[in-house]
């Protein structure tokens, strides 16, 4: 049952037929009686009852529970935090609280003042595997104000691509419309033509810099701990910021407050284990989950010599504890650590680590006012090894961060909701350190100076229901960023390109602001509900970004450098526009949508031709400033109910850049528009799922996308009839081969008894063995012609068997 409860997200409509069945099987409702205040002291005809609803055994919040009252003034359902607010008439009322899979609770309420009532529901001890359960309301896509929002529960995640039998967040969202990746071996994802660093990635509000294990083959998110996944592809709530393209919020579930439980899985690539239980029974809980991989022996079985010489291992651990201190106060802490080591053949050797910790407090100030405070610290570090030649070395860079946020959620009335607060972000970027590896290395230690930046951003958002047809969301952020000392800033001569010869002096700064940037970030969305089954949504979103990732992808081992906005590198600014049509039909059995989007980037950071990014104290000489644009159309069609479900997502998207010549920089591609490194015009994903009875399921996934752009040689010339010098095309004028792949997975289960639930998943990744290119680059050895090198990280079929278990 706990596995089932972790699937539930969003508002859920209750199936009347199933509820009737539960009642007919003798599952009678529980009855409670409560009184608030005294009749003699009553001064109003209506009072507000609010509170929180949770699972009685596990303590998990229940989303979408229905509240029905006999003398109803306004019904409601519990929100995404399990909170509810309902207006009751003075005196006695009978309230029915119901949720699929739980005993219905009847409460006789006598109310003469505003009050708080926290509710616990008891789960039903019946087999629910045959029941079709939606992870959100069947009309959520019609009702929600903000367009471009994707919500995934465990059921939808389990129907996505599974590499080595592992349920995975990153691979799941990459099957959605508007979301792509540059290919196998890429550690990030691209949303609506945006760069991978333009995505704000959060796990329980803790920032994640790199969300991937093994260069993108697995995600950092432990599948057994996930409660819900939300992806905002265009418009974003006002309490999110700092990124231009999207927000990925992964929420973890709470541990059981009543029982100790074990669950996990053993697979051919990795194993995982989760342990949870009460700290103080009924009031607080913990949950601990860990994973470890062991893929090397599988790589040795592959015929490809590069894969056979590869090595990879990762591990991660997540710890979370939550406690309800009172009816109005709830607190929690969580921590996450992970480590990766990856070597591909004799070309690539990386390792990287993530450490993060966060805490929160939820305080109910009044019946309509809820406050949430969050604090988060973290550290991300990556290393690139030079494993050939005499200069064996290790290059390391990373980002440390401190974040805090205060959010006030205010329900003014049934038509007006307000969220107001502020957030603080401080980053310390370690731009690079080079150390020799081994006593025989000729490399020399080099260390670049750290850089710091901080931003404080107040925000406010308003959601207004004008009438049954029109809902409006408006948000506003004011961002104030400073690049902080101590530090040194080079000063160059005016009107000439920045170079060693144009350097006039170097200024030194102590603690404090070196340079500041401010700006407004307005956001608005309008939902015009044309009928119960059709809605038109329009939205606009402006964002600023101060933490940038510079990637030189021309090499065999793409090098990523983190850089804060400073005196010479201005913040990136983007305006996002979107228009969408959403339609359901056949009693919401089918959902469809068509969205058009356009993003106008005012400033982008690009690197000049033949840029030197590693260990460069004067990085501003290697970058140029330009503008960008992304535009396209997304189409989605899915069948959401029945034994046979499917989802088809198609995206046409272009991502282009332009860098024009100025007095201080040269143009790229003669100042014309050219494709970005992640421009992939066509993307198609199909997911099919077939349920065979209550205990077996088959899922099939197919993905296709256009190959990403590259810069290739188009000729050469000879020097002294000895050295052939290649002549390269304009930037990104060619493409690597198109990407396509077919995966299947068959799951048997759950089977066992009430104390032990088991599943077995048999999967095949890359069914027809497509050798999709990870990288195409060009190498010239001494006295030899230029040669084309192509790396395919997974050019073989990968079958797997995974055993999943749950013990109570």
PDB file of C-alpha atoms in Angstrom, residues 34-36 39 42 44-47 71 88-94 108-113:
ATOM      1  CA  UNK A  34     -15.787  17.434  17.595  1.00  0.00           C
ATOM      2  CA  UNK A  35     -16.833  20.844  18.932  1.00  0.00           C
ATOM      3  CA  UNK A  36     -15.116  24.194  18.544  1.00  0.00           C
ATOM      4  CA  UNK A  39     -22.734  28.859  21.126  1.00  0.00           C
ATOM      5  CA  UNK A  42     -20.533  32.893  18.645  1.00  0.00           C
ATOM      6  CA  UNK A  44     -20.846  35.036  13.097  1.00  0.00           C
ATOM      7  CA  UNK A  45     -23.062  32.862  10.929  1.00  0.00           C
ATOM      8  CA  UNK A  46     -20.120  31.170   9.154  1.00  0.00           C
ATOM      9  CA  UNK A  47     -16.749  29.905  10.343  1.00  0.00           C
ATOM     10  CA  UNK A  71     -25.049  22.123   4.785  1.00  0.00           C
ATOM     11  CA  UNK A  88     -19.068  25.887   7.534  1.00  0.00           C
ATOM     12  CA  UNK A  89     -22.336  27.259   8.802  1.00  0.00           C
ATOM     13  CA  UNK A  90     -22.622  28.048  12.472  1.00  0.00           C
ATOM     14  CA  UNK A  91     -23.808  25.109  14.560  1.00  0.00           C
ATOM     15  CA  UNK A  92     -23.821  21.451  13.653  1.00  0.00           C
ATOM     16  CA  UNK A  93     -22.645  19.938  10.377  1.00  0.00           C
ATOM     17  CA  UNK A  94     -21.802  16.493   9.108  1.00  0.00           C
ATOM     18  CA  UNK A 108     -20.002  15.521  13.277  1.00  0.00           C
ATOM     19  CA  UNK A 109     -18.844  19.090  13.780  1.00  0.00           C
ATOM     20  CA  UNK A 110     -20.291  21.693  16.115  1.00  0.00           C
ATOM     21  CA  UNK A 111     -18.533  24.954  15.303  1.00  0.00           C
ATOM     22  CA  UNK A 112     -18.818  28.447  16.827  1.00  0.00           C
ATOM     23  CA  UNK A 113     -15.351  29.840  15.978  1.00  0.00           C
TER      24      UNK A 113
END
